[in-house]
C-alpha atoms as a printed R data frame, in Angstrom:
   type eleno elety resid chain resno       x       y      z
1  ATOM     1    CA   UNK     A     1   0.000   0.000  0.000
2  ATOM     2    CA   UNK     A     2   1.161   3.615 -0.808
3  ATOM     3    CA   UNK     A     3   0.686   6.633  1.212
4  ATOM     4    CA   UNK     A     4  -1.390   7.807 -0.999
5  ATOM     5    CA   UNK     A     5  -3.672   4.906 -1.408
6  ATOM     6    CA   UNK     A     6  -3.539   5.075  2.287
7  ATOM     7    CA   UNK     A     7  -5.003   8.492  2.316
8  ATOM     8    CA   UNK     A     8  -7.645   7.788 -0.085
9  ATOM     9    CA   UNK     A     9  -8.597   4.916  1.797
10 ATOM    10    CA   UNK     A    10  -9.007   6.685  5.187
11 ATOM    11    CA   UNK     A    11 -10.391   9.922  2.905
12 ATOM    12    CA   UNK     A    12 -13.303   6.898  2.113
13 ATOM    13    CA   UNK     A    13 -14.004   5.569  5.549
14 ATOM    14    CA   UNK     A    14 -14.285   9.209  6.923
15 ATOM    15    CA   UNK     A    15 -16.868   9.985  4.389
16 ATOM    16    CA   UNK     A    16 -18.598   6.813  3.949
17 ATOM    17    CA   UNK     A    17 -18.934   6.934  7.921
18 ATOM    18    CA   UNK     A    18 -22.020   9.890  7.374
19 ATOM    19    CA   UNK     A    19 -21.058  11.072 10.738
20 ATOM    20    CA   UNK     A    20 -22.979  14.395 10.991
21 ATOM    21    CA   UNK     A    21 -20.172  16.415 13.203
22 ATOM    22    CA   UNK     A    22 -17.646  16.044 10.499
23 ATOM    23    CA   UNK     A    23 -18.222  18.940  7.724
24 ATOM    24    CA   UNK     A    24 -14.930  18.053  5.336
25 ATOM    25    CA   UNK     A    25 -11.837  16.213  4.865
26 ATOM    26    CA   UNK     A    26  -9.375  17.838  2.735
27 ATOM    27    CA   UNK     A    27  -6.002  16.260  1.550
28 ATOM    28    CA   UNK     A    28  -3.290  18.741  2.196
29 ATOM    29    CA   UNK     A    29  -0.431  18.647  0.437
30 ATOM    30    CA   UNK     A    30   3.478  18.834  2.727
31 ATOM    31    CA   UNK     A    31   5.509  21.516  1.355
32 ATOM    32    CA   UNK     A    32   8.303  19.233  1.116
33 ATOM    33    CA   UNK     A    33   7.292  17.153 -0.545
34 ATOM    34    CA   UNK     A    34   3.623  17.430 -2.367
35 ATOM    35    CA   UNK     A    35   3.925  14.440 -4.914
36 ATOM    36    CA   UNK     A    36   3.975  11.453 -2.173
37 ATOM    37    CA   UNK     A    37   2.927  13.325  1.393
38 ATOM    38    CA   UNK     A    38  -0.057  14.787  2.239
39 ATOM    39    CA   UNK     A    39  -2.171  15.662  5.398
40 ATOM    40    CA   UNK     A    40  -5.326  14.844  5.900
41 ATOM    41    CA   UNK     A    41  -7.465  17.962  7.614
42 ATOM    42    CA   UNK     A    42 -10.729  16.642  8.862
43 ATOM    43    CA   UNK     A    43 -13.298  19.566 10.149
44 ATOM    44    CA   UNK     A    44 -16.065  18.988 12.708
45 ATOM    45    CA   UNK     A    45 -19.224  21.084 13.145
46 ATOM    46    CA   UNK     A    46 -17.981  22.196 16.365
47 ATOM    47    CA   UNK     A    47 -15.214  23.872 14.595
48 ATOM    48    CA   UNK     A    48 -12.387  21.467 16.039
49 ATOM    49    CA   UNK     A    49 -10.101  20.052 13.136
50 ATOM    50    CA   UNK     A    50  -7.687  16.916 13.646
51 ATOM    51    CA   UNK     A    51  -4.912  16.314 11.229
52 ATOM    52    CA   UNK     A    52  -3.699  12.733 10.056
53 ATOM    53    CA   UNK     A    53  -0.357  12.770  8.292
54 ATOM    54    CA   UNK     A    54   1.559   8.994  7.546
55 ATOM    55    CA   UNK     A    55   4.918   9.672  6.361
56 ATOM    56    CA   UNK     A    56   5.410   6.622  5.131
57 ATOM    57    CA   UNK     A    57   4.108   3.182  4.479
58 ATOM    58    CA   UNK     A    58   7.006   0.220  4.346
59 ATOM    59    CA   UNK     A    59   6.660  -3.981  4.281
60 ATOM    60    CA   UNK     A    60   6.018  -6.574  2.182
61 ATOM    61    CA   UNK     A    61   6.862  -6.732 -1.680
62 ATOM    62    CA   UNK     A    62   5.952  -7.430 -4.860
63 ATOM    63    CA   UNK     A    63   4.430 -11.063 -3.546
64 ATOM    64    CA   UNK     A    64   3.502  -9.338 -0.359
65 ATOM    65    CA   UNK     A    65  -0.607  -9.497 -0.125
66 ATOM    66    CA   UNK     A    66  -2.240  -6.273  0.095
67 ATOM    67    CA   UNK     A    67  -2.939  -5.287  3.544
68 ATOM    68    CA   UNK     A    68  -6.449  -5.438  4.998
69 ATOM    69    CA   UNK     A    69  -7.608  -3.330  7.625
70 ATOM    70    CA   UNK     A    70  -9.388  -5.446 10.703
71 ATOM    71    CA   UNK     A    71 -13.118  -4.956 10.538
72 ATOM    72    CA   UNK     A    72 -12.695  -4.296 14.554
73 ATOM    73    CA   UNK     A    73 -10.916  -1.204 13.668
74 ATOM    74    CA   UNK     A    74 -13.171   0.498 11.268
């Protein structure tokens, strides 16, 4: 998995979730490095944000499965 698929995926689960406190989730590019590393900015109703930034995503290979989240965990 790539950060970036990473970020879509969590981008998916935040929106699919319907939760009526969250307004928007925006990917934010780094400054650094805006290709491969972006921020994810999720606003709430109450006008609270929370940021979620992976830096990097490492293991497995080629023959390496794709990882699965738990279904606990979502």
């Amino acid at each position: 998995m790539q950060v970036t698929e990473l970020d879509e995926l969590i981008v998916k689960l935040i929106v699919d979730s319907g939760h009526p406190e969250i307004d928007s989730v925006e990917r934010v590019p780094t400054p650094g490095r805006p290709d491969n590393h972006t921020r994810l900015v999720v606003r709430f109703a109450s006008g609270a944000s929370a940021t979620i930034m992976v830096p990097l995503v490492t293991g497995g290979g080629v023959s390496h499965e794709r990882y699965q989240l738990p279904a606990g965990v979502l």
